[in-house]
Each structure stands twice: as structure tokens, then as C-alpha cells.
PDB file of C-alpha atoms and ligand atoms in Angstrom:
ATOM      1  CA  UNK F   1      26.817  40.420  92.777  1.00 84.00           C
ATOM      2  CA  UNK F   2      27.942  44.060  91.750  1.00 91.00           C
ATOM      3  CA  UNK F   3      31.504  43.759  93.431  1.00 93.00           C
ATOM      4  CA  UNK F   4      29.470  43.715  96.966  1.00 96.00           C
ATOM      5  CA  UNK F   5      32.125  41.945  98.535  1.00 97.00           C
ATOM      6  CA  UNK F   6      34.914  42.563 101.099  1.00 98.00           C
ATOM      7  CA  UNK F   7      38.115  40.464 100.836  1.00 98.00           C
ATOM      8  CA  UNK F   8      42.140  40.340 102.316  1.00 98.00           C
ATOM      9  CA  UNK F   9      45.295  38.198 101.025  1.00 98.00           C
ATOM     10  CA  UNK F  10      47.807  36.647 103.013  1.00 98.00           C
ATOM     11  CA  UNK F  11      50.593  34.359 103.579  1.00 97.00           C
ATOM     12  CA  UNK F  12      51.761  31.657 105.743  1.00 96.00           C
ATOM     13  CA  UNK F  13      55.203  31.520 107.266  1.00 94.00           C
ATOM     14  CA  UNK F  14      55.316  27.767 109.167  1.00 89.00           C
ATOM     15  CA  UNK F  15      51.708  27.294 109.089  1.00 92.00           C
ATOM     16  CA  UNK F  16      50.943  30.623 110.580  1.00 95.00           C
ATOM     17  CA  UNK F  17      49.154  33.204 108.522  1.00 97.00           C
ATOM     18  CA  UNK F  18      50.742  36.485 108.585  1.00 97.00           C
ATOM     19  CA  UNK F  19      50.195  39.320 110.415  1.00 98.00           C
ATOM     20  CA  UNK F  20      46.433  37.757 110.776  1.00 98.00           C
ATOM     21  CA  UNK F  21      44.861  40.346 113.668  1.00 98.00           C
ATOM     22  CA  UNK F  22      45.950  43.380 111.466  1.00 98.00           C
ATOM     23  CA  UNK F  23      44.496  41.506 107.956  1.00 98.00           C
ATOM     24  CA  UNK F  24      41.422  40.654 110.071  1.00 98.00           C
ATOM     25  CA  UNK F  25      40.734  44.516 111.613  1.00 98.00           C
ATOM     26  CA  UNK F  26      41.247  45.780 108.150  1.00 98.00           C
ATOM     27  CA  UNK F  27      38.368  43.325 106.500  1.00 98.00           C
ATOM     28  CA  UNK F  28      36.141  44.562 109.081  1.00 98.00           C
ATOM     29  CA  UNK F  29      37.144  47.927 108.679  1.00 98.00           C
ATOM     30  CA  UNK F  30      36.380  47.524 104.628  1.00 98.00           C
ATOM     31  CA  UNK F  31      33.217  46.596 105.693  1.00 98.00           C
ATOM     32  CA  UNK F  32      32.229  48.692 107.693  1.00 97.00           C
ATOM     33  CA  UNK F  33      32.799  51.134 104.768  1.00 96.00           C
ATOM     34  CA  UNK F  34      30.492  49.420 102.608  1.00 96.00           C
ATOM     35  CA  UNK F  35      28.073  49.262 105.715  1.00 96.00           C
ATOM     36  CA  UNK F  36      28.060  45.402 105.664  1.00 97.00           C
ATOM     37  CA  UNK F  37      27.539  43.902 108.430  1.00 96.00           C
ATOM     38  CA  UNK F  38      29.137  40.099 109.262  1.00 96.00           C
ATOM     39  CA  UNK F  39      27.314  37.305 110.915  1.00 93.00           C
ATOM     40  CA  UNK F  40      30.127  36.201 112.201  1.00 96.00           C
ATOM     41  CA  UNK F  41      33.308  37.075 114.603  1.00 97.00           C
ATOM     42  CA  UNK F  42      37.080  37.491 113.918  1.00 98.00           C
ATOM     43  CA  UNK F  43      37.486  34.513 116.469  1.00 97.00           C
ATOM     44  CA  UNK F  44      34.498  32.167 114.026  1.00 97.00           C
ATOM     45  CA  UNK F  45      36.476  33.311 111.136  1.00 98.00           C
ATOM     46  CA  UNK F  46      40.403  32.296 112.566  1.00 98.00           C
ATOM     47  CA  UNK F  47      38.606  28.969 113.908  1.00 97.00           C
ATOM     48  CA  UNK F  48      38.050  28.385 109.957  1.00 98.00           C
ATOM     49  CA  UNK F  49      41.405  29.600 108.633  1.00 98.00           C
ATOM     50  CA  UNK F  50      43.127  27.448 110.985  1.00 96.00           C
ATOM     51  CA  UNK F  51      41.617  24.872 110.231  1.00 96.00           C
ATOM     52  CA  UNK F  52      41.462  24.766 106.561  1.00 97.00           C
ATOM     53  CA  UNK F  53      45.500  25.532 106.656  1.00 96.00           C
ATOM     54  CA  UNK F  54      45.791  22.414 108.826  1.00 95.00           C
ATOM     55  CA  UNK F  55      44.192  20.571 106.182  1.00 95.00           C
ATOM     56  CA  UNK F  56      46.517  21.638 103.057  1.00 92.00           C
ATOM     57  CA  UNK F  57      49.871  21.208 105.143  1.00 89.00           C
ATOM     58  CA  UNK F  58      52.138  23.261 102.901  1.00 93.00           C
ATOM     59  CA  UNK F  59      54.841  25.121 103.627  1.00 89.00           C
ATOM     60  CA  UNK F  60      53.854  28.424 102.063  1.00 94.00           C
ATOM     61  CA  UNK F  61      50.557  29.089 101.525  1.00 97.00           C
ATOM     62  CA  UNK F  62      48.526  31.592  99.846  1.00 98.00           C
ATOM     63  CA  UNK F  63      45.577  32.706 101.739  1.00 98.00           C
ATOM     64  CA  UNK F  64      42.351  34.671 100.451  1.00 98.00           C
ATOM     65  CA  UNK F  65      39.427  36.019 102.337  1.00 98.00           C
ATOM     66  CA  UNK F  66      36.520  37.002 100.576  1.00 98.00           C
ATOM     67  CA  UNK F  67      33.275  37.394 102.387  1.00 98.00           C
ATOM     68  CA  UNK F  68      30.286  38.868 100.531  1.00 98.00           C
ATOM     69  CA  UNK F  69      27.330  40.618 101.669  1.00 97.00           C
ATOM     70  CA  UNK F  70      25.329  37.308 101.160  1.00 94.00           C
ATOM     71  CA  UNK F  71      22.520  35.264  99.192  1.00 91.00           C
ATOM     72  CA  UNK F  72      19.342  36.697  98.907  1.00 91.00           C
ATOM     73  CA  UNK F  73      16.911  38.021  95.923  1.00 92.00           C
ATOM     74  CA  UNK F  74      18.620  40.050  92.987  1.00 93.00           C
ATOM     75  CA  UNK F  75      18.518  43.336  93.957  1.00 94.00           C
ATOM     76  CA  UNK F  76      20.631  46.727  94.565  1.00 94.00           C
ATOM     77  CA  UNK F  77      19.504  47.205  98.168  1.00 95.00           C
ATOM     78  CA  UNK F  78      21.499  45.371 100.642  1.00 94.00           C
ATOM     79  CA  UNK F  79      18.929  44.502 103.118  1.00 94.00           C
ATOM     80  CA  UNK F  80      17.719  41.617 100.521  1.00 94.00           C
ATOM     81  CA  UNK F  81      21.616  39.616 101.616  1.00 94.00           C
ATOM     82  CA  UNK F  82      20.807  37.770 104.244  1.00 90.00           C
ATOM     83  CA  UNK F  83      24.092  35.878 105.136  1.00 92.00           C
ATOM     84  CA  UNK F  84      27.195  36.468 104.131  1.00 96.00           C
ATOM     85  CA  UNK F  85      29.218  33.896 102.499  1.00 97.00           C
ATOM     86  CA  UNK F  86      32.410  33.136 103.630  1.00 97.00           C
ATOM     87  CA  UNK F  87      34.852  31.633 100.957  1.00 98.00           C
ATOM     88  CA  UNK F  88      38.569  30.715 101.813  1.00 98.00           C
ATOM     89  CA  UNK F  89      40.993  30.035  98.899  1.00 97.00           C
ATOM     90  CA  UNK F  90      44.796  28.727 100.063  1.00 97.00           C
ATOM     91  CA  UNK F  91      47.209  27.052  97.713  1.00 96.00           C
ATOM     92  CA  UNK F  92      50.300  27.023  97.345  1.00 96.00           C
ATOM     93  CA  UNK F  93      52.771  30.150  97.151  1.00 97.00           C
ATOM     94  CA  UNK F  94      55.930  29.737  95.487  1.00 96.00           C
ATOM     95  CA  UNK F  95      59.005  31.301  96.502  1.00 95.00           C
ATOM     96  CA  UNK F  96      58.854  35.029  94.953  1.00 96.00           C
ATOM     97  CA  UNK F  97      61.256  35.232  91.690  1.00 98.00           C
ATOM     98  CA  UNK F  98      64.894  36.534  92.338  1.00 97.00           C
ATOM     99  CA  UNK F  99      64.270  38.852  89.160  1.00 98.00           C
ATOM    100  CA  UNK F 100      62.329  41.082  91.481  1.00 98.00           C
ATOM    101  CA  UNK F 101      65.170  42.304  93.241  1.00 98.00           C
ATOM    102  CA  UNK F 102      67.931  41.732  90.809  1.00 98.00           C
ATOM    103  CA  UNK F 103      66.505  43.750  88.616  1.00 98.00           C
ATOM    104  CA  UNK F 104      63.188  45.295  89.584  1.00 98.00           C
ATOM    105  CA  UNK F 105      59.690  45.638  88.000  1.00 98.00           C
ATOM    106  CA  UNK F 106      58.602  47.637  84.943  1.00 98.00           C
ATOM    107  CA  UNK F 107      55.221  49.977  85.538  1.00 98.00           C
ATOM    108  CA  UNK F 108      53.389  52.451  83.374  1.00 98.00           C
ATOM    109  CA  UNK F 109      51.374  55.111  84.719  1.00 98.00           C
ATOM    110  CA  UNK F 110      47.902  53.868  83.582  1.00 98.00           C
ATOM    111  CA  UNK F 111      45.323  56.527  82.049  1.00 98.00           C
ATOM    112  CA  UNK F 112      42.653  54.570  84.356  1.00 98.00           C
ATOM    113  CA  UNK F 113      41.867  56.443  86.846  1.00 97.00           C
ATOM    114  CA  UNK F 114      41.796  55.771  90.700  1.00 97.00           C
ATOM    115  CA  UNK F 115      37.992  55.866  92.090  1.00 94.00           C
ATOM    116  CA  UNK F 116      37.890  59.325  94.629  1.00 93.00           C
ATOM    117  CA  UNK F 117      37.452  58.336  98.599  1.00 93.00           C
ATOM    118  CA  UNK F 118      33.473  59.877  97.983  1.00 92.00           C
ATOM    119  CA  UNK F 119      33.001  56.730  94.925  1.00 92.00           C
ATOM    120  CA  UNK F 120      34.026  53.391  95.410  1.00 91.00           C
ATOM    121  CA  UNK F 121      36.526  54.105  98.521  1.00 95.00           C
ATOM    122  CA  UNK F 122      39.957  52.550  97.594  1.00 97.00           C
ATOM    123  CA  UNK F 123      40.558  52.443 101.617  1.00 98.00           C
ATOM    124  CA  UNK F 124      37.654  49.475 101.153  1.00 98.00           C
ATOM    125  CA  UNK F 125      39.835  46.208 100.119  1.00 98.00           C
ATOM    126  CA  UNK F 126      36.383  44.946  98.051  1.00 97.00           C
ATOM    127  CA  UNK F 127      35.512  42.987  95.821  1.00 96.00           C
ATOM    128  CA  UNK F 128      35.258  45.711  93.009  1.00 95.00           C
ATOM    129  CA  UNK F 129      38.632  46.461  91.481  1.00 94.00           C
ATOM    130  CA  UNK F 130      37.450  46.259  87.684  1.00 95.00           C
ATOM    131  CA  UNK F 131      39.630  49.679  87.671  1.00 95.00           C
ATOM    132  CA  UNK F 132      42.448  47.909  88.989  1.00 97.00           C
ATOM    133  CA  UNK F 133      41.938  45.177  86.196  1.00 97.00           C
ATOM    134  CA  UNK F 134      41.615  47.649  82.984  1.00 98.00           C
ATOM    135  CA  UNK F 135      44.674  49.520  84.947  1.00 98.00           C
ATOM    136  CA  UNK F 136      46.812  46.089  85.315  1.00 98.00           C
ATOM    137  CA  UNK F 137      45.361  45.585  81.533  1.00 98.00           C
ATOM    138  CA  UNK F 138      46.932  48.560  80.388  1.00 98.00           C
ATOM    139  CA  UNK F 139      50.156  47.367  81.552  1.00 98.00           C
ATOM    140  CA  UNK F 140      50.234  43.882  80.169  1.00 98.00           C
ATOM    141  CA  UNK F 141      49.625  45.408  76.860  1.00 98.00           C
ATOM    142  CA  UNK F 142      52.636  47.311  76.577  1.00 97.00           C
ATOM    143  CA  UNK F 143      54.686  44.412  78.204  1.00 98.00           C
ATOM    144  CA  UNK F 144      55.125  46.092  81.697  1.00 98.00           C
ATOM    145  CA  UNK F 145      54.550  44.438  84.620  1.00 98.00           C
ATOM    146  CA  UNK F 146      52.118  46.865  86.442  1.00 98.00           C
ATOM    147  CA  UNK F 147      50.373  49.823  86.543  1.00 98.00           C
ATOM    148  CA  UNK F 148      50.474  52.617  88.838  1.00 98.00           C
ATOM    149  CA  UNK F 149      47.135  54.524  88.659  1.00 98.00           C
ATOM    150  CA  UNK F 150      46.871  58.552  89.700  1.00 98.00           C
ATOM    151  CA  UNK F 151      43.555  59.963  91.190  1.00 98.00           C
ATOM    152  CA  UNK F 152      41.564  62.744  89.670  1.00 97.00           C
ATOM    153  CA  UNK F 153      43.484  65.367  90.647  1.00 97.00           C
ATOM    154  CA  UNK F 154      46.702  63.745  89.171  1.00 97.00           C
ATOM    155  CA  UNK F 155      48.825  62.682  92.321  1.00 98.00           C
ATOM    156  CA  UNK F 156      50.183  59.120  92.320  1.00 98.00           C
ATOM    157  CA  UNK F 157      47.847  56.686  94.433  1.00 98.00           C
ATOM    158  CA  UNK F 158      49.006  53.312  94.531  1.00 98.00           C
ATOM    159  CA  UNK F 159      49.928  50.137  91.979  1.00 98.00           C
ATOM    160  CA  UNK F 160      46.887  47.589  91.266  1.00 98.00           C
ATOM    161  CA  UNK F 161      48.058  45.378  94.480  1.00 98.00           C
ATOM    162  CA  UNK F 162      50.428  47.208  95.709  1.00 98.00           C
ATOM    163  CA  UNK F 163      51.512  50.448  97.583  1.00 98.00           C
ATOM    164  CA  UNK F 164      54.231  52.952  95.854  1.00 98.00           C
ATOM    165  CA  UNK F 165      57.027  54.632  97.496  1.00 98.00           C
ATOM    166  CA  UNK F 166      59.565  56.988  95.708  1.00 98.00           C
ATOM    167  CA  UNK F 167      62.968  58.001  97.373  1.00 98.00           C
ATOM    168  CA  UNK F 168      64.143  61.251  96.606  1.00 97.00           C
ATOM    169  CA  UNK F 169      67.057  62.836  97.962  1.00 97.00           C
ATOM    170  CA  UNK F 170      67.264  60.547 100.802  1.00 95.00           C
ATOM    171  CA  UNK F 171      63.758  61.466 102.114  1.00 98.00           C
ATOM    172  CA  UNK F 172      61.498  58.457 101.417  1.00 98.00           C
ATOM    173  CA  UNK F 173      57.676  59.660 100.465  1.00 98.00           C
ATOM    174  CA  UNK F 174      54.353  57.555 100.009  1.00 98.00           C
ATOM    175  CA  UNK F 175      51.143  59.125  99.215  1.00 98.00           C
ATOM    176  CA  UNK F 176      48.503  60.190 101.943  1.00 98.00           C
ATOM    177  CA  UNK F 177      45.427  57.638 102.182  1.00 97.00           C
ATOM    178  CA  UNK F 178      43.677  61.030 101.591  1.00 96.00           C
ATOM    179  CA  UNK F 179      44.845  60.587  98.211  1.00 97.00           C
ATOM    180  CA  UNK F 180      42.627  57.205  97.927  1.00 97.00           C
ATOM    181  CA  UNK F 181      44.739  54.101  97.759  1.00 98.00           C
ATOM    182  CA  UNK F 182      44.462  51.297 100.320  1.00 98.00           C
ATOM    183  CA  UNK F 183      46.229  51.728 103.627  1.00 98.00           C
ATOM    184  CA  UNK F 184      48.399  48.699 102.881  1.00 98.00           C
ATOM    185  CA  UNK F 185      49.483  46.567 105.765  1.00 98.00           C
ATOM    186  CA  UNK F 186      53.072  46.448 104.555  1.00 98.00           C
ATOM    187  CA  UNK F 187      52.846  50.137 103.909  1.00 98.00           C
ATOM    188  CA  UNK F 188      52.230  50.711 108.088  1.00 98.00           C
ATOM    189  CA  UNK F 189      54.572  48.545 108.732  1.00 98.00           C
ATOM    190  CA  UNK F 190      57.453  49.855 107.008  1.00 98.00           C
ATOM    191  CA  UNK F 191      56.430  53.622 108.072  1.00 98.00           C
ATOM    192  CA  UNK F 192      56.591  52.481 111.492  1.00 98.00           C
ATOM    193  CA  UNK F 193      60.072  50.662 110.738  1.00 98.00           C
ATOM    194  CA  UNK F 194      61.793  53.318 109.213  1.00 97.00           C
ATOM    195  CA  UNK F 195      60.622  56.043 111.722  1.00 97.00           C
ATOM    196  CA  UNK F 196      62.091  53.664 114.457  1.00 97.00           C
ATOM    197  CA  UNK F 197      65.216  54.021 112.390  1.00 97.00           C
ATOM    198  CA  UNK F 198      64.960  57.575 112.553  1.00 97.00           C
ATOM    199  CA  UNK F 199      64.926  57.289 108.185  1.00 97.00           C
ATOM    200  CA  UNK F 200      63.085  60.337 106.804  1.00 98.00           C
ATOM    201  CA  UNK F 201      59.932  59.240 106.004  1.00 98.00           C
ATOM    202  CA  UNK F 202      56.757  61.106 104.780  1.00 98.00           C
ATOM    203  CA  UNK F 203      53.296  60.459 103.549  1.00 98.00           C
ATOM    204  CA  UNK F 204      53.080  63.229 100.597  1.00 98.00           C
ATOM    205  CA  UNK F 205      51.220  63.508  97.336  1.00 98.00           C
ATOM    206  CA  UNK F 206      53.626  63.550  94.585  1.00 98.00           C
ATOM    207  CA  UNK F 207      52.794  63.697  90.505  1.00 98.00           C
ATOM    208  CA  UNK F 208      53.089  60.989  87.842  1.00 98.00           C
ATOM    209  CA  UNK F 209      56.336  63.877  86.944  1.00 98.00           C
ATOM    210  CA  UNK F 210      58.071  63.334  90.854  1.00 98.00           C
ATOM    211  CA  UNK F 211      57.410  59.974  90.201  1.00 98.00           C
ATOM    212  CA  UNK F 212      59.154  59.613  87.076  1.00 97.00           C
ATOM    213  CA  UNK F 213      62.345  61.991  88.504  1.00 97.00           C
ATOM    214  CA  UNK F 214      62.342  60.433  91.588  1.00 98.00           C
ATOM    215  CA  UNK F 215      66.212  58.455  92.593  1.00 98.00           C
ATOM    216  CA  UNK F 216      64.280  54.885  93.311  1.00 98.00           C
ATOM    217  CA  UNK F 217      60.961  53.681  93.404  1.00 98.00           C
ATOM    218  CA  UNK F 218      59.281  50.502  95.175  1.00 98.00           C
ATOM    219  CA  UNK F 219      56.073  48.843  95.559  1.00 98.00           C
ATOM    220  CA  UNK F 220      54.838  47.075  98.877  1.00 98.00           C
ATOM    221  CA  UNK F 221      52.358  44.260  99.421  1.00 98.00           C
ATOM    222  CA  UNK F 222      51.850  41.307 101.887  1.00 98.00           C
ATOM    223  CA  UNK F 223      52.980  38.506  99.653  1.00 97.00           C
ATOM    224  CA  UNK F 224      55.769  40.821  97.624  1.00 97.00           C
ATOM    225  CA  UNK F 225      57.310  42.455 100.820  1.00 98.00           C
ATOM    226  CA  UNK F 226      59.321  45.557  98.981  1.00 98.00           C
ATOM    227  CA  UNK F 227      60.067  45.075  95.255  1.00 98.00           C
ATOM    228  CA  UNK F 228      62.302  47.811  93.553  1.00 98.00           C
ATOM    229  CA  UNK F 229      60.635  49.464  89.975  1.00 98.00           C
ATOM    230  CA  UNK F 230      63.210  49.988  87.724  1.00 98.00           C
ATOM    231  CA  UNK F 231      61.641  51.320  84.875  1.00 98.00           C
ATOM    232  CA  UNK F 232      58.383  53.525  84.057  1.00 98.00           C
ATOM    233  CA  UNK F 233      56.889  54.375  81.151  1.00 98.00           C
ATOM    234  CA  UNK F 234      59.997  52.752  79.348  1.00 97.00           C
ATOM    235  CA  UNK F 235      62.862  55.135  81.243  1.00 97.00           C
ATOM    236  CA  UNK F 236      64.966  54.179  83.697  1.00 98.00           C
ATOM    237  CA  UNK F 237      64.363  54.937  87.239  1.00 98.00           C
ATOM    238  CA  UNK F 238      67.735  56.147  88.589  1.00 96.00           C
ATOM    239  CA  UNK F 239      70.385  53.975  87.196  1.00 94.00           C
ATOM    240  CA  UNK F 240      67.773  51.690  86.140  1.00 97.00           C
ATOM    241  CA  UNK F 241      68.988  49.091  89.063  1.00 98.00           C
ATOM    242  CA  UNK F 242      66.793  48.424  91.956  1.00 98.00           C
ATOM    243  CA  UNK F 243      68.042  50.898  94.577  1.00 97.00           C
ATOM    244  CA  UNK F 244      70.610  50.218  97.222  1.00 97.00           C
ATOM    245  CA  UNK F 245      68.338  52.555  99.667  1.00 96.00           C
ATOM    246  CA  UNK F 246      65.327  50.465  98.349  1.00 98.00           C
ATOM    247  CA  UNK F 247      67.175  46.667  99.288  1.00 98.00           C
ATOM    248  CA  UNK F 248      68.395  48.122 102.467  1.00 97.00           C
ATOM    249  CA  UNK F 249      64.919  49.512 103.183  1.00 98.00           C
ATOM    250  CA  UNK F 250      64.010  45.703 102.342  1.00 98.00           C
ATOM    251  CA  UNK F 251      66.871  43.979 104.830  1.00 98.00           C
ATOM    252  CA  UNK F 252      65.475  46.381 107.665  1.00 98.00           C
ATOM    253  CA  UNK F 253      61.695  45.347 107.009  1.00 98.00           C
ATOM    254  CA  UNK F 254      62.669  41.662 106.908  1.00 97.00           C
ATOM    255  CA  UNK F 255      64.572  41.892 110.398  1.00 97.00           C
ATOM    256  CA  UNK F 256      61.962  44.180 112.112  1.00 97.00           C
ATOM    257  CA  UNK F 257      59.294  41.307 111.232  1.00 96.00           C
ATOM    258  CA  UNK F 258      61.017  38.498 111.723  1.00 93.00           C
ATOM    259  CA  UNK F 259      61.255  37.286 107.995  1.00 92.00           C
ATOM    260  CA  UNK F 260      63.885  35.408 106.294  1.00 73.00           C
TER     261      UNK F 260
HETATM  262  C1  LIG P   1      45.068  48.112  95.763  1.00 71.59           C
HETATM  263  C2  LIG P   1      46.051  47.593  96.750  1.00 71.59           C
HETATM  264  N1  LIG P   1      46.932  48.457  97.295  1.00 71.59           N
HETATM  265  C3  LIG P   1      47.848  48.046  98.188  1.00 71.59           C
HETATM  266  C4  LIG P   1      47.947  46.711  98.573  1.00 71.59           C
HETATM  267  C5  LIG P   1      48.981  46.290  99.576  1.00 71.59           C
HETATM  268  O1  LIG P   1      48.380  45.990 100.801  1.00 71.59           O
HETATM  269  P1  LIG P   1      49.044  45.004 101.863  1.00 71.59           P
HETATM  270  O2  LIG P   1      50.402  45.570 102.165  1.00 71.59           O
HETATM  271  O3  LIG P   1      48.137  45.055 103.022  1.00 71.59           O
HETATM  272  O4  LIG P   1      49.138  43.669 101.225  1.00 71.59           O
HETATM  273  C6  LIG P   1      47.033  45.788  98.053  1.00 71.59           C
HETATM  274  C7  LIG P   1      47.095  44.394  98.491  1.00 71.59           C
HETATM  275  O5  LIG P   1      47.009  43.465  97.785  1.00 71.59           O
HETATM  276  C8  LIG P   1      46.067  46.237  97.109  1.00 71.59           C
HETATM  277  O6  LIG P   1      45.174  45.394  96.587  1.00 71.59           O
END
């Protein structure tokens, strides 16, 4: 009911999902946005995941978390849920296409808007992203592949799923949570990667004009690691070829975590 939910999305690599702690901390920090409170703990809830990836047995699986505020009358207050539900979705992930880094994603910059931090927090991964659909909608209309949305005051937040980085000049540059986007788990981890590798990194606002000048561009998620963007509105992002700094940006994550 009314987007009341919380939810997270990840992977398995060999039967083991993820990054899991980190996924886990962030659903109960989404909650604890929407002030919903869980009848259950992290330890219940990994008992469950376990055990229903045991059961499907694949090699790479696609794992969702949603847990909503729970049954009760119909009603706007909250009090009337009085368990949440817990609902699990895995199947199977393929492999990610090769297109992705041979030659990079197409975006707009949607006219939907990006909910401020005082609405509907972006920082909250919930169950509400009907922006993030009319956004993604946007994009599929024109034939691009997604849609970068900018908040009221006109600074780049993030893509529908995904985070967005822009290189410029060597320095690479994400945008502030302040700016309301989701504090991506990727998006921590590769800030903590490249300052280990001493790469000039920042967390800056930057306009849907920076965007468009920038030298490369990239989106980060769990399940798409770093994908170049190629193209936005229709021009060419740098060359138009996903960015060497981008793919070596992408080799460094992979090694740092472990990933093939
Ligand atoms: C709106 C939004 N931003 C960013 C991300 C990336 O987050 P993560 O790196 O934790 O997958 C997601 C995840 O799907 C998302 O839904």
C-alpha cells in the first residue's frame, strides 16, 4: 500500500550474496527513515536468504528484498501494519551484455524531477520510485537506455538504479547524498577504492551542462558494477567510446572486490 515499503537488490557470486552485511545495514537504515520498524533481525532475515538460495542452486542469482510495513486495515497511519511482510524474489541473472562496455549506455536527462531529502528521501531505497518509473519512461520513449534525473535546484542526482559519476580533467566527481540520490553501495565502494589509489576523487554537485561537457561519464549499481555512458541527450560523451579512465576505474573495482 502507498509505496510503504523498504527493499535492496543483490547478487550472488558462488552461492554467496554480495556484499550482504552492507545491503542488510542499508535496508534497515531505509527504514528507519520511513520510521518502520521490523519484527525481525538481520540474522532471521540471512537465515531466510540462505536458505531460499540453497533451494534455487544457480550459479548467478538475482536477489530482491522487499519488506513492507505490514497487513493491517486500509489506512494512512502506520500504526494500523501490524507485521511486516517479508518477500524474497531470486532468479536467475544472466551474464551482463558485452555492449555495456564496448560501447556504453545512452541516457537523457529526464524533466522528472528527483523528490528533495525533506519529501520522499531518495537516501530511503523504498518501495516508491513511481518518479524513477515516469523518469526511466522518459527514456524508453526516445530510445535511450536511461534517465538521469536532476533535483530541484538543477544539480545532477543519480540514474533510476544507478549512481552517476563524470570524469573531468582527470578529477573524478559524484554528487553529494545532500543532493538526494541513494548512497549506492557500489558508489562507497569505489570512493573508498580510488582514494586508496590516491585517484582524485570528489563528491560535488555538478549541472545537467558539466554533465553534458564532462570527458566520460559512468553509472554504478550492484548488479551493473561500472558501465560507461556514451551518449546523452543524443551527443557524444567525449569521443563517444566508453572511457579508458572509466574501464580502468572498472579493472581496479573488480580487483579491490574480488570479482572476475
Ligand atoms: C535509485 C538508485 N540509485 C543508485 C543505486 C545503486 O545502488 P547500489 O550500488 O547499492 O546497487 C540503486 C540501486 O539499484 C538505485 O535504485
Amino acid at each position: 500500500m502507498f509505496g510503504d515499503s523498504v527493499y535492496e537488490v543483490t547478487q550472488t557470486f558462488n552461492g554467496i550474496p554480495f556484499l550482504l552485511p552492507e545491503h542488510l545495514e542499508r535496508l534497515w537504515a531505509s527504514a528507519e527513515k520511513l520510521h518502520m520498524s521490523f519484527s525481525f533481525t538481520k540474522e532471521d532475515l540471512s537465515a531466510q536468504i540462505d536458505s531460499l538460495i540453497k533451494a534455487i542452486a544457480l550459479p548467478r542469482i538475482y536477489l530482491r528484498i522487499i519488506i513492507t510495513r505490514g497487513e493491517g486495515d486500509i489506512g494512512l497511519d502506520p500504526s494500523l501494519a501490524k507485521k511486516n511482510n517479508i518477500i524474497l524474489i531470486a532468479k536467475e541473472l544472466p551474464e551482463n551484455p558485452e555492449w555495456w562496455l564496448t560501447k556504453g549506455l545512452s541516457v537523457i536527462v529526464a524533466d522528472t524531477i528527483r523528490t528533495s531529502v525533506k519529501s520522499v528521501d531518495p537516501g530511503a531505497k523504498s518501495g516508491n520510485y513511481l518518479n524513477n518509473v515516469m523518469a526511466y519512461e522518459e527514456a524508453m520513449k526516445i530510445g535511450a537506455h536511461d534517465a538521469i534525473m536532476l533535483n530541484h535546484a538543477g544539480y545532477v542526482t543519480e540514474a533510476t538504479t544507478s549512481n552517476v559519476w563524470i570524469v573531468q580533467d582527470g578529477k573524478v566527481i559524484t554528487p553529494p547524498l545532500k543532493a538526494g540520490l541513494l548512497g549506492g553501495i557500489t558508489r562507497a565502494k569505489l570512493l573508498e577504492v580510488a582514494k586508496k589509489h590516491n585517484i582524485p576523487v570528489f563528491e560535488e554537485n555538478f549541472t545537467a551542462k558539466e554533465l553534458r561537457m564532462a570527458d566520460e561519464c559512468f553509472v554504478t549499481a550492484t548488479t551493473k558494477q561500472i558501465v560507461p555512458v556514451t551518449t546523452i541527450d543524443g551527443n557524444a560523451v567525449g569521443t563517444g567510446l566508453p572511457g579508458e579512465f572509466t574501464l580502468k576505474l572498472l579493472q581496479l573495482y573488480k580487483k579491490e572486490l574480488g570479482l572476475r
